[in-house]
JSON list of C-alpha atoms in Angstrom, two decimals:
[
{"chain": "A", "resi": 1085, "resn": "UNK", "atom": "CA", "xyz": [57.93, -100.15, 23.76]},
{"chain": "A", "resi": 1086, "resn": "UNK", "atom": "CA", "xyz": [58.59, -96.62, 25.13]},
{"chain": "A", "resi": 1087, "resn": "UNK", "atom": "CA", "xyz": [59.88, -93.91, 22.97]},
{"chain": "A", "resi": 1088, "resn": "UNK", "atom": "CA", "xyz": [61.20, -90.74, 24.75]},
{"chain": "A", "resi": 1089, "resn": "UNK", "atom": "CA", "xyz": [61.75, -87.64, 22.15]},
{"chain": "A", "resi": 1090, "resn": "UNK", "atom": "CA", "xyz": [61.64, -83.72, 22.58]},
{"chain": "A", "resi": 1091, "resn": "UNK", "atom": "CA", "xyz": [59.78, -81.80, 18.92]},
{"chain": "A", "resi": 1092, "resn": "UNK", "atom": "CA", "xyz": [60.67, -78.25, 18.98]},
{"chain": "A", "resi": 1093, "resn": "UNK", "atom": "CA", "xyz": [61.91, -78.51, 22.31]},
{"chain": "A", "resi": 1094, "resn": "UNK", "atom": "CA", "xyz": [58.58, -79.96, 23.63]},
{"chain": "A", "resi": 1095, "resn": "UNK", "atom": "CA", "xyz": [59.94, -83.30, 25.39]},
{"chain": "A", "resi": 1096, "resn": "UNK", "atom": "CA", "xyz": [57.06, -86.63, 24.91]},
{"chain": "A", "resi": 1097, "resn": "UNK", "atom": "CA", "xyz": [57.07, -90.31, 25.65]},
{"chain": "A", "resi": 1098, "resn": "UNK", "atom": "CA", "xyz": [55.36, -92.36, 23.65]},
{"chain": "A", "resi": 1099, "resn": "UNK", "atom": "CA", "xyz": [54.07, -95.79, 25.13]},
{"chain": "A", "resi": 1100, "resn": "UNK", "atom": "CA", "xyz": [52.57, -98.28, 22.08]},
{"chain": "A", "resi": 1101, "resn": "UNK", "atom": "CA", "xyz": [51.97, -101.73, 23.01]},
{"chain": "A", "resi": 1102, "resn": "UNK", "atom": "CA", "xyz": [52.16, -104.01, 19.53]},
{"chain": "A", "resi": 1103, "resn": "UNK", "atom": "CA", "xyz": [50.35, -106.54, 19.74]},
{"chain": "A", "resi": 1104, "resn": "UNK", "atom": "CA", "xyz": [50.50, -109.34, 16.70]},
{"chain": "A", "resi": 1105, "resn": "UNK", "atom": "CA", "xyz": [47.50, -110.25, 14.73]},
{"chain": "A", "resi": 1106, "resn": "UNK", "atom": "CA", "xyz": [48.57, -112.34, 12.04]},
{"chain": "A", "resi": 1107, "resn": "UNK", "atom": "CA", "xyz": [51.46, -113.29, 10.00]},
{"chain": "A", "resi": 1108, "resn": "UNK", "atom": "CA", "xyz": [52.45, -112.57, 5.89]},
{"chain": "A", "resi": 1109, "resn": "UNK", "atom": "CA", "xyz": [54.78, -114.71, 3.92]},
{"chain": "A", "resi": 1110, "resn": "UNK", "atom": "CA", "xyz": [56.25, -112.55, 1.46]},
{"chain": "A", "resi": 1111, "resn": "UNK", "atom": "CA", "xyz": [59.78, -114.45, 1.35]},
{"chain": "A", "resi": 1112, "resn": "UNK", "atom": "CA", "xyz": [59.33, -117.51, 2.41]},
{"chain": "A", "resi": 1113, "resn": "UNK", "atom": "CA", "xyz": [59.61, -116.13, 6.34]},
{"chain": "A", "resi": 1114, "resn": "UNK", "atom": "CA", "xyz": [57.03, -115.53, 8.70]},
{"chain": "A", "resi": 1115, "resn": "UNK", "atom": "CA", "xyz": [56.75, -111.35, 9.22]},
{"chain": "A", "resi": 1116, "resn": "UNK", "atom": "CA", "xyz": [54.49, -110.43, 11.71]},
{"chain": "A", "resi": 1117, "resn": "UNK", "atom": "CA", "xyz": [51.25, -108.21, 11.42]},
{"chain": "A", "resi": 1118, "resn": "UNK", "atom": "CA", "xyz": [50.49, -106.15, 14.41]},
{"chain": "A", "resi": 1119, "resn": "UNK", "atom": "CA", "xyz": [47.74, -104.06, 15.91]},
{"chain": "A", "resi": 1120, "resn": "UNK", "atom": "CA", "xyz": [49.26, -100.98, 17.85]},
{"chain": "A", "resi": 1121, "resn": "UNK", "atom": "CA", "xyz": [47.98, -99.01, 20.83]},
{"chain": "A", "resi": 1122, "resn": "UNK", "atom": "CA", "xyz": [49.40, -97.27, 23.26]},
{"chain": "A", "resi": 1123, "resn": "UNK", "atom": "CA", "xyz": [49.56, -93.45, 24.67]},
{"chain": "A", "resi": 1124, "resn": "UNK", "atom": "CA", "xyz": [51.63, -90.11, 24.23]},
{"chain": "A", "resi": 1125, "resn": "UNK", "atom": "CA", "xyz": [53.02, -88.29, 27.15]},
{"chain": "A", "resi": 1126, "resn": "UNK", "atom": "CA", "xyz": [53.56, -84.48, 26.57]},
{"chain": "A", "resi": 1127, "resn": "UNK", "atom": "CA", "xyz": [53.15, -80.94, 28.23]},
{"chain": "A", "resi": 1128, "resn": "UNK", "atom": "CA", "xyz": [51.68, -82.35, 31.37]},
{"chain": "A", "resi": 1129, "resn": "UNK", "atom": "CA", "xyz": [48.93, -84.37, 29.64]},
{"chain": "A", "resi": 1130, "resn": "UNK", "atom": "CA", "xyz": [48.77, -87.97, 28.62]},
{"chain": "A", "resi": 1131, "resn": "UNK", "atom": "CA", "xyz": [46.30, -88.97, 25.51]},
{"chain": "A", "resi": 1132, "resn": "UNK", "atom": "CA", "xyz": [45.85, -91.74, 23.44]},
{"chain": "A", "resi": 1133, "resn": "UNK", "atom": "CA", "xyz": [48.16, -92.73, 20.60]},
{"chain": "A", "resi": 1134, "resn": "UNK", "atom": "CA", "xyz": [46.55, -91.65, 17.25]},
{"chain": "A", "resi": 1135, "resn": "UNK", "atom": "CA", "xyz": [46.63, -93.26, 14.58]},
{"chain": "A", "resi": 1136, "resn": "UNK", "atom": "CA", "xyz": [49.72, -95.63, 15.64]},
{"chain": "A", "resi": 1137, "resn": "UNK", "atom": "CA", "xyz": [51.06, -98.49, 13.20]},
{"chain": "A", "resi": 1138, "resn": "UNK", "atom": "CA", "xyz": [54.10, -100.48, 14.05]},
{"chain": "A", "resi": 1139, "resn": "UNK", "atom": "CA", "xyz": [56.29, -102.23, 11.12]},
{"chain": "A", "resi": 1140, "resn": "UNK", "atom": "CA", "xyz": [58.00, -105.27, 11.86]},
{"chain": "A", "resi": 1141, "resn": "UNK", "atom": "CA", "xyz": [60.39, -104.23, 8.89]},
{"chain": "A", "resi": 1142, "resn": "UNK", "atom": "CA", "xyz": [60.80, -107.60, 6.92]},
{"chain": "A", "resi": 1143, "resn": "UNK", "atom": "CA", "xyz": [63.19, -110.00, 7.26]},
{"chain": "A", "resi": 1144, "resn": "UNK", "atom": "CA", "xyz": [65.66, -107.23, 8.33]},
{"chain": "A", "resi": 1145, "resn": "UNK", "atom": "CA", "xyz": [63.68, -106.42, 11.01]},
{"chain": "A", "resi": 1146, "resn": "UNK", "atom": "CA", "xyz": [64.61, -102.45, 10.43]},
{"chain": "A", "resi": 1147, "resn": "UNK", "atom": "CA", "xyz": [61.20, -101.49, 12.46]},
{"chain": "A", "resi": 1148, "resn": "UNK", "atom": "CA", "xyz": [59.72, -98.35, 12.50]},
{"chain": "A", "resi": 1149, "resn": "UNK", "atom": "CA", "xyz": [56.13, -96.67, 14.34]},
{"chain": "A", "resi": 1150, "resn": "UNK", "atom": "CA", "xyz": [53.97, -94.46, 12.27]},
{"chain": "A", "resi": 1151, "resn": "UNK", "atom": "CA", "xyz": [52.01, -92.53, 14.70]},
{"chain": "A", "resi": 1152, "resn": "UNK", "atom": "CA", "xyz": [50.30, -88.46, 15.02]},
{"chain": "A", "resi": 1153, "resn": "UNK", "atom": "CA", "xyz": [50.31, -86.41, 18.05]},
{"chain": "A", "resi": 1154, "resn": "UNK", "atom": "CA", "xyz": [49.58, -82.38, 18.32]},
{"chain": "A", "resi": 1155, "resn": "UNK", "atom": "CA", "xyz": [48.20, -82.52, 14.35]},
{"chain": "A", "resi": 1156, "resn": "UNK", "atom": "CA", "xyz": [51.30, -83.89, 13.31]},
{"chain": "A", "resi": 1157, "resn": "UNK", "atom": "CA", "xyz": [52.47, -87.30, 11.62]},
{"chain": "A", "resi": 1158, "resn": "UNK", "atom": "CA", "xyz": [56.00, -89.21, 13.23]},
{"chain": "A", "resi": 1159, "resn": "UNK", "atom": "CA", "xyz": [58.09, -92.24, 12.23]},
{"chain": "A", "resi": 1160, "resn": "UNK", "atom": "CA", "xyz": [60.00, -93.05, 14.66]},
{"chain": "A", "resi": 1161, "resn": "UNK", "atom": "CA", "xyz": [62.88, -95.55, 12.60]},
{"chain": "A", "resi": 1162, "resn": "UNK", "atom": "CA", "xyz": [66.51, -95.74, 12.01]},
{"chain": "A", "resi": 1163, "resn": "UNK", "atom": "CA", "xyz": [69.37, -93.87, 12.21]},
{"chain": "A", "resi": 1164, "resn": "UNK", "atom": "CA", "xyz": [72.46, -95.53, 11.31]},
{"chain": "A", "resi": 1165, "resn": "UNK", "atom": "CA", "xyz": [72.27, -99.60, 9.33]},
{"chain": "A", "resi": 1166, "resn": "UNK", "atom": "CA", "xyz": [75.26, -102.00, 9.34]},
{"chain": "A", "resi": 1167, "resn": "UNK", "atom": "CA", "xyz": [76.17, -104.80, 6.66]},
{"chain": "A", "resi": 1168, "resn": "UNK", "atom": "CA", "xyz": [73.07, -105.96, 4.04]},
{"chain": "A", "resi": 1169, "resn": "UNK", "atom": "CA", "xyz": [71.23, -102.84, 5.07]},
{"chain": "A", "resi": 1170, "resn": "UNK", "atom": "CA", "xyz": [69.95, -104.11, 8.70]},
{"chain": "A", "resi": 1171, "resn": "UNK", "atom": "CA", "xyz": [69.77, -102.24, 11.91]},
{"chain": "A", "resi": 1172, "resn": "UNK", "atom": "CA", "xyz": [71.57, -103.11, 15.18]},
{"chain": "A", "resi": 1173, "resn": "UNK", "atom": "CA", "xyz": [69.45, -101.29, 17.67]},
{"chain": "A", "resi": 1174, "resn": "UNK", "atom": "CA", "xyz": [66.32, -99.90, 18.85]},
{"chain": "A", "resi": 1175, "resn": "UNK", "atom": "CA", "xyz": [64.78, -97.05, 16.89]},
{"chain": "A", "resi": 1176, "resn": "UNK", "atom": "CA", "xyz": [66.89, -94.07, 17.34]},
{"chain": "A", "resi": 1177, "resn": "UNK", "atom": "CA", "xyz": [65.62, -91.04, 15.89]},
{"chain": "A", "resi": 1178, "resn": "UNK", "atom": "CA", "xyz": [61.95, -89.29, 14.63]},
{"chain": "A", "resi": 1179, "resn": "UNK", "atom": "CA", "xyz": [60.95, -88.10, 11.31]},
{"chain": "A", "resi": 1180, "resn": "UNK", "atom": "CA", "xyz": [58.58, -85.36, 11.01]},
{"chain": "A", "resi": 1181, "resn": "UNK", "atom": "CA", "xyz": [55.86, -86.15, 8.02]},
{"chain": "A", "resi": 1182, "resn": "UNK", "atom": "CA", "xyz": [52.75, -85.01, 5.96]},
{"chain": "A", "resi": 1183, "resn": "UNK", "atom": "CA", "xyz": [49.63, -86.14, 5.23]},
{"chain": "A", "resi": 1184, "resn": "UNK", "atom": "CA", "xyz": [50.45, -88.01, 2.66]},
{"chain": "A", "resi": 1185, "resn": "UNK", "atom": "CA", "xyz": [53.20, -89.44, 4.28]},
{"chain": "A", "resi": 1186, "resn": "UNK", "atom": "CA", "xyz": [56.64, -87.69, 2.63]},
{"chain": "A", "resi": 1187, "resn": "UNK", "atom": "CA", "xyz": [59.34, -86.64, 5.19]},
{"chain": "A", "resi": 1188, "resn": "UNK", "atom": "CA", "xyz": [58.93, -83.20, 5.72]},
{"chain": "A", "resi": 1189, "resn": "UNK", "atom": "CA", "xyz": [62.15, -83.04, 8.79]},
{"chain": "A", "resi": 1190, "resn": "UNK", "atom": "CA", "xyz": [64.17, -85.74, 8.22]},
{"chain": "A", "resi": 1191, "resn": "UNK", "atom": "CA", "xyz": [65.64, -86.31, 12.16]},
{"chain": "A", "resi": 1192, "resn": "UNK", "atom": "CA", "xyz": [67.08, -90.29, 10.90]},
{"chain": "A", "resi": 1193, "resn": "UNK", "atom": "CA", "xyz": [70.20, -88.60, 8.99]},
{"chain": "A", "resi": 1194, "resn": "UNK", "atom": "CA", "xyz": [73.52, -89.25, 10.59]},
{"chain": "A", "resi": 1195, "resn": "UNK", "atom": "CA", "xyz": [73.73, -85.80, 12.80]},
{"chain": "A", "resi": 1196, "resn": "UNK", "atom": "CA", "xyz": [70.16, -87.34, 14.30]},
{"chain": "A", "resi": 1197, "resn": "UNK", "atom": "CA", "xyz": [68.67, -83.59, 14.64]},
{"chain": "A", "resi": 1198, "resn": "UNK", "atom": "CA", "xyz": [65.40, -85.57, 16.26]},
{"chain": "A", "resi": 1199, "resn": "UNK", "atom": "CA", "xyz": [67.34, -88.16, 18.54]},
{"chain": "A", "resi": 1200, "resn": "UNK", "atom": "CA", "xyz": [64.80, -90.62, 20.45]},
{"chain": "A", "resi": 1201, "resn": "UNK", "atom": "CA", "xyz": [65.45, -93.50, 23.21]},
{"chain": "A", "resi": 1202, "resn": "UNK", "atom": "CA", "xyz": [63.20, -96.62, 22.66]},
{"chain": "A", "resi": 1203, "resn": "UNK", "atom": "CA", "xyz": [63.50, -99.21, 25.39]},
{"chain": "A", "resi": 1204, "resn": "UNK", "atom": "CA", "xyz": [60.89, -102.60, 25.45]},
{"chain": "A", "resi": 1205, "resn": "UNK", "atom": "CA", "xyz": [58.65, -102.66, 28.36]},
{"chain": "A", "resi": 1206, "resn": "UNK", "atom": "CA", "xyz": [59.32, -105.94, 30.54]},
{"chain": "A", "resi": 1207, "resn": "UNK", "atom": "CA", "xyz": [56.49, -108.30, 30.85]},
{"chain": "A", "resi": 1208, "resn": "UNK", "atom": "CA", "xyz": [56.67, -106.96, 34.86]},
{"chain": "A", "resi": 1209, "resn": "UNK", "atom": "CA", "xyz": [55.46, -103.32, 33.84]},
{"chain": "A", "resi": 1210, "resn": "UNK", "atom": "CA", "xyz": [58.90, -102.28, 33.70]},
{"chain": "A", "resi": 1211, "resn": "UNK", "atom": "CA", "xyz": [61.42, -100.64, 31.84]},
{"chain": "A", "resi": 1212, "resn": "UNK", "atom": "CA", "xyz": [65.58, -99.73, 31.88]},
{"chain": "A", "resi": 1213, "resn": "UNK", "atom": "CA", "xyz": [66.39, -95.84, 31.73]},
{"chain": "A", "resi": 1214, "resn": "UNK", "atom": "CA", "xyz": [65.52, -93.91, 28.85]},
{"chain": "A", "resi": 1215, "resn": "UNK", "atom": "CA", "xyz": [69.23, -92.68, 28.59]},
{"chain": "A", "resi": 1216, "resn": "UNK", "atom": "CA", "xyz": [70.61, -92.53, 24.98]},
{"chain": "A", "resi": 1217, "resn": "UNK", "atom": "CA", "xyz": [73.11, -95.28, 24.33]},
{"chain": "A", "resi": 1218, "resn": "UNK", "atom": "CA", "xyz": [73.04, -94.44, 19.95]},
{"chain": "A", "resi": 1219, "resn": "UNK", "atom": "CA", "xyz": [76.38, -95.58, 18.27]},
{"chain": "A", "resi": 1220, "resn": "UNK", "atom": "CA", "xyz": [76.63, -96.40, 14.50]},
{"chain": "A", "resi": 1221, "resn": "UNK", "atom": "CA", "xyz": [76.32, -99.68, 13.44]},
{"chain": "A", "resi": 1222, "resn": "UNK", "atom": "CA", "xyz": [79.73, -101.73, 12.87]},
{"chain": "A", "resi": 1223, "resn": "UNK", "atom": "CA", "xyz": [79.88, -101.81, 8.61]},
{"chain": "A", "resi": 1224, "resn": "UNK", "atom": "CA", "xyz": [77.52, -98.11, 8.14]},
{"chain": "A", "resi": 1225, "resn": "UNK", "atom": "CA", "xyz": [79.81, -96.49, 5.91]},
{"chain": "A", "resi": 1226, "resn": "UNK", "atom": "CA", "xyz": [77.86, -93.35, 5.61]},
{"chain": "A", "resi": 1227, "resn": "UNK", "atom": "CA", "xyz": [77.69, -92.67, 9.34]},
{"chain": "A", "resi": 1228, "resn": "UNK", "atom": "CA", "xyz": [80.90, -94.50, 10.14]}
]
């Protein structure tokens, strides 16, 4: 999965590879448990992705990618949700958090003030254009 963002202007691709571990049954539905790696493109360097964790997001699948970079915390999750509360594409958008979690620049409103393009890497190595195709999703009444 590649992410492609810009924080304060600074412009970063994040690469995290999730790769499943085990499964839960919370709901009588198989959600997947993953381990997450990957790496963080920014400024002209490329380190390792700290502290990543990628959420399947139940049986809704609304997914989302904890990770830090540059002493800061990021979910990377969803902008805009159709009918029963599900998402209908890739992660859109970056929240800035704190330690403890608690959204500190909320960039997954409707005006997406911290747009991202999330593609899937193809088992070749790779990947379509990060370009950004966001629409809402058909049924969001608070976007639509």
């Amino acid at each position: 999965m590649l992410h492609s963002a810009a924080v304060r202007g600074v412009p970063a691709v994040v690469y995290a590879r999730f790769t499943p571990v085990t499964c839960e049954d919370p709901y009588e539905s198989a959600i997947p448990i993953y381990v997450t790696t990957g790496q963080v493109a920014a400024g002209g360097e490329v380190v390792p992705l700290a502290e990543a964790t990628y959420d399947h997001g139940g049986n809704h699948h609304n997914d989302s990618l904890l990770f830090s970079h540059g002493g800061r915390s990021f979910q990377a999750y969803h902008s805009s949700f159709g009918f029963g509360w599900r998402c209908c594409q890739p992660m859109d958008c970056l929240q800035l958090l704190d330690a403890a979690g608690t959204v500190l620049e909320d960039g997954c409103t409707c005006d997406r003030s911290i747009p991202a393009v999330c593609v899937q890497v193809r088992p070749d190595g790779t990947w379509t254009a990060l370009v950004d195709t966001f629409a809402v999703c058909a049924g969001d009444n608070d976007c639509g």
